[in-house]
Coordinates of C-alpha atoms in Angstrom, one line a residue:
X15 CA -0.2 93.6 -20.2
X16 CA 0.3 91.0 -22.1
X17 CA -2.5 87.9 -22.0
X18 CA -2.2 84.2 -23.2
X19 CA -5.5 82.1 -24.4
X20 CA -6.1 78.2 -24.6
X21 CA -9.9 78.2 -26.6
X22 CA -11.3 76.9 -29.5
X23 CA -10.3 79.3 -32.1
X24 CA -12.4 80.6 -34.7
X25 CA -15.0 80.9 -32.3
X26 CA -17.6 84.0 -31.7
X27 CA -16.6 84.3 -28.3
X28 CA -13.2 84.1 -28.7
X29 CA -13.1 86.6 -32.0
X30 CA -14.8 88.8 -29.8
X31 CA -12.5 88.3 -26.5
X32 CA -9.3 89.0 -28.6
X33 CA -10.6 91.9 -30.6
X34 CA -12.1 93.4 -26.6
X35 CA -8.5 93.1 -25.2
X36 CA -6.9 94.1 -28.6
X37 CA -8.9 96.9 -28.4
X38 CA -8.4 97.9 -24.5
X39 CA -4.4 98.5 -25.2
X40 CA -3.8 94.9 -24.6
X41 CA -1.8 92.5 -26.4
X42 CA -3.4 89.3 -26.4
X43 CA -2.0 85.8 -28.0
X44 CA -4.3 83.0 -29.1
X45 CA -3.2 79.3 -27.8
X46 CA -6.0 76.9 -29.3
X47 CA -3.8 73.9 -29.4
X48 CA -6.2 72.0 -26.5
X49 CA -7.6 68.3 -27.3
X50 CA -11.3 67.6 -26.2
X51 CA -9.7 65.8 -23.0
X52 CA -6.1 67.9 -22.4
X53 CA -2.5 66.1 -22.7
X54 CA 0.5 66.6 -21.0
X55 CA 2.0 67.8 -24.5
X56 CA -1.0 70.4 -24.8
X57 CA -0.2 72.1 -21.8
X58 CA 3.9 71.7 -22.3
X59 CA 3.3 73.4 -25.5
X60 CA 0.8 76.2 -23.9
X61 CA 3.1 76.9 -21.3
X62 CA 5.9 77.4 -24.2
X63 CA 3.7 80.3 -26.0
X64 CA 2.7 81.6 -22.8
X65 CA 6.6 81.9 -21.7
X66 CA 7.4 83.3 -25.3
X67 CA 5.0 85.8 -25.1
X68 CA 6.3 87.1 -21.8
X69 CA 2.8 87.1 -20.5
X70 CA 1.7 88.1 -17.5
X71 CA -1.9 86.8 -17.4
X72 CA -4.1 84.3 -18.8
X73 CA -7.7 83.8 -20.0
X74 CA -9.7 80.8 -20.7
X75 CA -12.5 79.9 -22.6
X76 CA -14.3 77.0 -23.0
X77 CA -15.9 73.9 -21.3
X78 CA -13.7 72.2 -18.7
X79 CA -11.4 70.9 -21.2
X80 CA -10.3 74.5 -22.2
X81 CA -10.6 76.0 -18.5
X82 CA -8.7 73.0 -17.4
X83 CA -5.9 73.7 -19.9
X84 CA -5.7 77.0 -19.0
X85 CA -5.1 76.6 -15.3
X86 CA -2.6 73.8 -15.7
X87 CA -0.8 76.3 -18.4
X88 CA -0.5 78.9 -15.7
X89 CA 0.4 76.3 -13.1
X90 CA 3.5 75.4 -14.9
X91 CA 4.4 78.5 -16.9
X92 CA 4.0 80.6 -13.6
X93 CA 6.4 78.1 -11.3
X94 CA 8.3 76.1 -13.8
X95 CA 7.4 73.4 -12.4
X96 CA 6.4 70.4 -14.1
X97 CA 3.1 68.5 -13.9
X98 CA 4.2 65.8 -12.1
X99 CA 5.7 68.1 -8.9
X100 CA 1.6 69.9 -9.1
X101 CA 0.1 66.1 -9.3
X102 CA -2.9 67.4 -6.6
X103 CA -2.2 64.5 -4.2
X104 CA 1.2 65.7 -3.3
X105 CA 2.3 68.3 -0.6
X106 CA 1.9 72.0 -2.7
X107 CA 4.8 72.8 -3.7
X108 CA 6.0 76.2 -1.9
X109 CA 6.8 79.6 -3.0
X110 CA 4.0 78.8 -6.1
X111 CA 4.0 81.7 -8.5
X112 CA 0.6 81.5 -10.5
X113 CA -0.1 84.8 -12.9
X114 CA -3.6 85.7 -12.7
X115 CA -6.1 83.7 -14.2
X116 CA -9.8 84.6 -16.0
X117 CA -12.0 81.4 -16.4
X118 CA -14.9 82.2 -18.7
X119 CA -17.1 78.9 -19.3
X120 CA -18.4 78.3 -22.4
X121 CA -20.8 74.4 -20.8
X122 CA -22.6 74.4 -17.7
X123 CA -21.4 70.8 -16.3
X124 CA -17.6 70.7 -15.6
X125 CA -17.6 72.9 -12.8
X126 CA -13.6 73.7 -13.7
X127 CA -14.2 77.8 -12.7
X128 CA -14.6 77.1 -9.4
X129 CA -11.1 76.0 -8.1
X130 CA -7.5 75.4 -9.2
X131 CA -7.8 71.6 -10.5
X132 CA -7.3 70.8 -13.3
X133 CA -7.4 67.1 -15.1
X134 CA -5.0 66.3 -18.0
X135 CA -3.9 62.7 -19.9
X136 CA -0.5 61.5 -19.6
X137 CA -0.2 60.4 -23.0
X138 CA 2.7 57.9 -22.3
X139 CA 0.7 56.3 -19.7
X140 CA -2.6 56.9 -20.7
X141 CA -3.7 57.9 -17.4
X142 CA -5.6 61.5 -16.1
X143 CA -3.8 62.8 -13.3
X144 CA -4.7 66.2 -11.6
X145 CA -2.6 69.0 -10.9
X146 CA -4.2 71.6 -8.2
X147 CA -2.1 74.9 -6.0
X148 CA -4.1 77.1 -3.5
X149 CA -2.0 79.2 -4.9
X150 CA -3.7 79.4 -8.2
X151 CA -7.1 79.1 -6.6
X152 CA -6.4 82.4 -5.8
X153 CA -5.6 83.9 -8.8
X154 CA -8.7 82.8 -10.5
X155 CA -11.7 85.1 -11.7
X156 CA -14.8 84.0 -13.1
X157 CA -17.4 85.7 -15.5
X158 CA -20.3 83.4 -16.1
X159 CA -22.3 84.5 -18.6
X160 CA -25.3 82.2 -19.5
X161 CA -25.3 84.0 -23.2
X162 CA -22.1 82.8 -23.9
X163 CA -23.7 79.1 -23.5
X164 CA -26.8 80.0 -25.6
X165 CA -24.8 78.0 -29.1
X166 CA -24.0 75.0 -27.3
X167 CA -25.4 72.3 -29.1
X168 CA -27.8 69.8 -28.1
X169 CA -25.4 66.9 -27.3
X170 CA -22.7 68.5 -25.6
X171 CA -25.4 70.3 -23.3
X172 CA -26.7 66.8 -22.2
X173 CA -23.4 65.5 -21.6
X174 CA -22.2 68.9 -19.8
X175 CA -25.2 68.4 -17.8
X176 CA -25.1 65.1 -16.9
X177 CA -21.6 65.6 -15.5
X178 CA -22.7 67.9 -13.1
X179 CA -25.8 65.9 -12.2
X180 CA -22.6 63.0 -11.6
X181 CA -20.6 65.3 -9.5
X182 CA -24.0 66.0 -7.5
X183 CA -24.9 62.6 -6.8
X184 CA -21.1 61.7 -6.0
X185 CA -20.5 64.8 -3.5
X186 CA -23.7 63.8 -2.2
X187 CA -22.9 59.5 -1.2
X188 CA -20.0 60.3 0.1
X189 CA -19.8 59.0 3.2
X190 CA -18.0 61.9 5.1
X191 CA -20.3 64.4 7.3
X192 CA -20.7 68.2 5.1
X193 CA -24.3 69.0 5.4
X194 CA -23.3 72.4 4.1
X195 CA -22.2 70.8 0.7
X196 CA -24.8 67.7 1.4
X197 CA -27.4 70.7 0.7
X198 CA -25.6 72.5 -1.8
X199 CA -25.5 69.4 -3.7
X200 CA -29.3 68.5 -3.2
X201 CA -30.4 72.0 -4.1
X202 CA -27.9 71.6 -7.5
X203 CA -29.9 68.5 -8.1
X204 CA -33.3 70.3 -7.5
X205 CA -32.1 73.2 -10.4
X206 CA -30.5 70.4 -12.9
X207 CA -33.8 68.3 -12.7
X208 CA -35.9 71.1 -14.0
X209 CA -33.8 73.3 -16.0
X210 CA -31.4 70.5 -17.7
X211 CA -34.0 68.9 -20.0
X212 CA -35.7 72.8 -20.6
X213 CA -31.8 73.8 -21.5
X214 CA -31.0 70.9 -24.0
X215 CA -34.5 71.0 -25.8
X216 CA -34.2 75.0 -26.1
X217 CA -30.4 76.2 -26.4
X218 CA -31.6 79.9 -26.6
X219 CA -33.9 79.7 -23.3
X220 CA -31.9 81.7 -21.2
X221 CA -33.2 80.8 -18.1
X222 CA -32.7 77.6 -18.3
X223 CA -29.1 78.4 -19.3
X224 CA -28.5 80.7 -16.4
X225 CA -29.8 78.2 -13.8
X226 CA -27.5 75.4 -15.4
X227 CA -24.6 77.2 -14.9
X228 CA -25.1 78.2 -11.2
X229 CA -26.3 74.6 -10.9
X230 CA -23.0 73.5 -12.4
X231 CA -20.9 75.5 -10.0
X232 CA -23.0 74.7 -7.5
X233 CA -22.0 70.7 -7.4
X234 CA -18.3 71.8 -8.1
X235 CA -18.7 73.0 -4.7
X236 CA -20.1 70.0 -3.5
X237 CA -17.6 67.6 -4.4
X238 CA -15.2 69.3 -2.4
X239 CA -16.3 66.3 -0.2
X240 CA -14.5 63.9 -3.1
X241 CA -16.1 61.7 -5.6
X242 CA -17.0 58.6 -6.3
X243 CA -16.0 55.2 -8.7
X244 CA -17.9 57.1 -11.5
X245 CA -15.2 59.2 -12.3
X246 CA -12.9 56.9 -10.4
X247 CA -13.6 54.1 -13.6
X248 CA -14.2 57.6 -16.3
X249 CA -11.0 59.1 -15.7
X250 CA -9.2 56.0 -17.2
X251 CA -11.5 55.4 -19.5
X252 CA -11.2 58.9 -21.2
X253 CA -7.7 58.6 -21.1
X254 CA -7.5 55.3 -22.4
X255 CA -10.5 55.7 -25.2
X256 CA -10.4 60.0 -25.4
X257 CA -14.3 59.3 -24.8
X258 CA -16.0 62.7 -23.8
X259 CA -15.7 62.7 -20.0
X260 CA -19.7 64.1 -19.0
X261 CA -21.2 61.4 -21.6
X262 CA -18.6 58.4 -20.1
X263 CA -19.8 59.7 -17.1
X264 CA -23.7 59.4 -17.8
X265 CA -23.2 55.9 -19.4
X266 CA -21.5 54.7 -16.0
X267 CA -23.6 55.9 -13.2
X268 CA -26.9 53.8 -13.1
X269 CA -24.2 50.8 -12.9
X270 CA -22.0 52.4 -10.2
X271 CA -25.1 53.5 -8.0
X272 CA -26.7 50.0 -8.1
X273 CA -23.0 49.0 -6.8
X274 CA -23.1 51.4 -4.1
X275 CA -26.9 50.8 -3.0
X276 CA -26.2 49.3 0.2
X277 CA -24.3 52.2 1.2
X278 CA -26.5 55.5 0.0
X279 CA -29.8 54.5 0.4
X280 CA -30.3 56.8 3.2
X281 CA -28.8 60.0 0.9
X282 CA -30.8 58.5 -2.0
X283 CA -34.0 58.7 0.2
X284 CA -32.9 62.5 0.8
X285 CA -32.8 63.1 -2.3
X286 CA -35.8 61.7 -3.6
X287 CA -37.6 63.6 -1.1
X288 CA -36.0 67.0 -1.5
X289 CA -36.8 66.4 -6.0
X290 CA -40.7 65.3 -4.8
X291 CA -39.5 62.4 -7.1
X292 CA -42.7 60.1 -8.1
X293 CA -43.0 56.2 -7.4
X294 CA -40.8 54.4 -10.5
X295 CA -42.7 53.2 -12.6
X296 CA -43.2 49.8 -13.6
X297 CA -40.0 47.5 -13.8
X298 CA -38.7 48.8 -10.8
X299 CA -38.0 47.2 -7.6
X300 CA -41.1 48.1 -5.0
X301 CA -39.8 49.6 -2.1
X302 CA -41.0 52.2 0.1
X303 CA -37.3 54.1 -0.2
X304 CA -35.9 56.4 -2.6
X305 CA -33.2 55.0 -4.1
X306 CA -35.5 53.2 -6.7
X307 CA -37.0 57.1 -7.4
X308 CA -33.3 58.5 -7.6
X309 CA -32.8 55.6 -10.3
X310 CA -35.3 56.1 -12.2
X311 CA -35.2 59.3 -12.5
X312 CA -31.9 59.1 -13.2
X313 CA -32.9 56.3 -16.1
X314 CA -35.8 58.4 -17.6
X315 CA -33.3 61.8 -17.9
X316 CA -30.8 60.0 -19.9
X317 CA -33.6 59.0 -22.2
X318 CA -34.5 62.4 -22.7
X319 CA -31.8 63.3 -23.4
X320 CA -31.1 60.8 -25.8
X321 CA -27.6 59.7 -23.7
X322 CA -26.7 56.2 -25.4
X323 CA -27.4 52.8 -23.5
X324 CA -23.9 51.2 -23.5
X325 CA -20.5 51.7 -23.9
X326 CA -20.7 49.9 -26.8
X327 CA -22.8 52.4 -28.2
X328 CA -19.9 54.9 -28.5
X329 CA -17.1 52.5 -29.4
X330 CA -15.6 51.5 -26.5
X331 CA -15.7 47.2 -26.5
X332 CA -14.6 44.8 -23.0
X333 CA -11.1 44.3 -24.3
X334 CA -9.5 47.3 -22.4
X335 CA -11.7 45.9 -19.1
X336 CA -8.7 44.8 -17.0
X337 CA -6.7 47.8 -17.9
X338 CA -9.4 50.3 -17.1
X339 CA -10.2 49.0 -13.8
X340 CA -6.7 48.2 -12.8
X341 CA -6.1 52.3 -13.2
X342 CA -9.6 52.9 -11.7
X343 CA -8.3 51.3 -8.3
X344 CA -5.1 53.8 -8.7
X345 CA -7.1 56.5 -9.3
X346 CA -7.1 59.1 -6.1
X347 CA -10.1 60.7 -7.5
X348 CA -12.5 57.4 -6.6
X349 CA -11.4 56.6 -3.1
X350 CA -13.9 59.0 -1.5
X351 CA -16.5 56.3 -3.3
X352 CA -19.4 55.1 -1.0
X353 CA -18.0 51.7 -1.0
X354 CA -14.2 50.7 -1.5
X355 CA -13.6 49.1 -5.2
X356 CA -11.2 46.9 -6.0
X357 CA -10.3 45.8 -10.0
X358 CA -13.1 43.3 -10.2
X359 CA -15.8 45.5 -9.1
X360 CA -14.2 48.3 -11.6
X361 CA -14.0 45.5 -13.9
X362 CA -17.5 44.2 -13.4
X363 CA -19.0 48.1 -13.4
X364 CA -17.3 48.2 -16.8
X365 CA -18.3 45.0 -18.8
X366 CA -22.2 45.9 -17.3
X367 CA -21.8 49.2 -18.7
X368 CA -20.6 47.9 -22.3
X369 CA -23.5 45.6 -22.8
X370 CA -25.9 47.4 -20.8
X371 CA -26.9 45.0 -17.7
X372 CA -28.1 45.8 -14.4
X373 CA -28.8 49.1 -15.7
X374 CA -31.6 50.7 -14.6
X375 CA -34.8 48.6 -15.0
X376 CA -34.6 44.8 -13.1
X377 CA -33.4 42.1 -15.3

């Protein structure tokens, strides 16, 4: 039984996944040829080995760019279809053959174990598009184990984080009624705003670890409901800059929920409420609602966890403005959004979020 697997190699808990299924009778092959944020020619090339392997399973490893990889792999290798025929917003393709899939994540943040979609970048367009089957859904088995999280470093367990804290607060404003994922987002929330900080300033507290991952999942479930212009302006802009996609996403969500204000204020009060959130402190607007709680909250975590300011701050300038936003308004993934965007509020979101206005803290 034959198994194919897209991960960092190298690694502890890949060296000791290959030598486990070596040892079991299996015989294993070790595809690490996956970027930070996967291409089109990563997974081309995964589905390749996997075919010349004559596998008939797959396991992933990683954070969401590995899990990712690994589902679109099997997507493709498994039909022979090609990405564009499994693009997520298209009927599903029928009689879907998907080999059976383990997802073993490495972050607490992506939230990628929990269903068949998968992001990649079309490197000729540089645009993320999304390839998802029931199908696959189907196939997939998770093991999350908080230990194999314990080495994650500081950085990458603040951004992890903070894209699961995103997907919380997105499933959550979107303006569609699902109390059931309404509370399993607020309840997400509750875990990330106690156990995030503990699991970045302690990698080896393994509480905090276990309660990140469920945390993680938790929101994956959540957004179900859709997203929101967050990742509906991050998704370009990691596929146009290859920025990491939790930290892009933690640099642009004090500007996008200032945009949205008018329309969550009544799910921002929920939320505030549900956290026990204090009064913001000074610098804020006075107001007896939440949303000012929820953003400074939100303002005060990122310093914590010492997320950077700006856009600027990780190399990403205005000049690509235009082009970012013009792909943010064709992105599917930001029409559940609150509020409907167009270019020049994508644009605007953007230019704020590389100079560092309107974020946070009044003006």
């Amino acid at each position: 039984v034959p198994s194919s697997l897209p991960a960092p190699a190298g690694t502890p808990v890949v060296g000791g996944l290959f030598d486990s299924l070596a040892a079991a009778g299996l015989q294993p092959r070790l595809f690490g040829e996956v970027d930070a944020n996967p291409t089109d020619l990563n997974i081309v090339a995964g589905a390749a080995a996997y075919r010349e392997h004559a596998a008939d399973g797959l396991v992933a490893v990683g954070g969401g760019s590995g899990l990712d990889a690994g589902k679109s792999i099997a997507m493709v290798a498994g039909s022979g279809r090609s990405l564009d025929e499994l693009e997520w917003t298209r009927p599903p393709v029928e009689e879907m053959s998907c080999p059976p899939l383990v997802l073993i994540p490495t972050t607490a943040g992506t939230g990628a174990e929990m269903d068949s979609a998968a992001m990649y970048t079309d490197t000729s367009r540089r645009v993320k598009f999304c390839v998802a089957h029931p199908g696959c859904t189907a196939q997939i088995h998770v093991i999350a184990d908080p230990l194999l999280t314990l080495s994650l470093p500081p950085t990458l367990t603040a951004w992890t984080g903070m894209d699961a804290v995103t997907h919380a607060i997105e499933a959550l404003s979107v303006d569609s009624y699902h109390p059931m994922c309404d509370g399993i987002a607020l309840e997400s929330l509750r875990l990330m705003h106690t156990w995030l900080p503990a699991a970045v300033a302690d990698g080896s507290d393994v509480a905090a670890r276990s309660h990140m991952l469920a945390a993680s999942a938790m929101a994956a479930v959540a957004f179900q409901k859709g997203l929101g212009a967050v990742h509906g302006l991050s998704e370009p802009v990691g596929a146009v800059h290859n920025s990491q996609h939790g930290l892009t996403n933690a640099i642009l969500l004090p500007h996008v929920l200032r945009a949205n204000r008018a329309a969550i204020e009544p799910k921002m009060d929920l939320a505030a409420t549900y956290l026990g959130l204090p009064p913001p402190p000074p610098g804020y607007a006075t107001t007896d609602g939440g949303f000012e709680r929820v953003a400074a909250w939100l303002d005060t975590l990122a310093e914590q966890l010492q997320i950077p300011a700006t856009l600027a701050e990780i190399g990403i300038s205005d000049e690509t403005a235009e082009e970012c936003a013009a792909k943010a308004v064709a992105n599917p993934t930001g029409f559940t959004n609150p509020l409907p965007f167009d270019a020049e509020m994508y644009s605007g979101v953007f230019r704020a979020a590389v100079e560092g206005r309107d974020r946070g803290r009044l003006q």
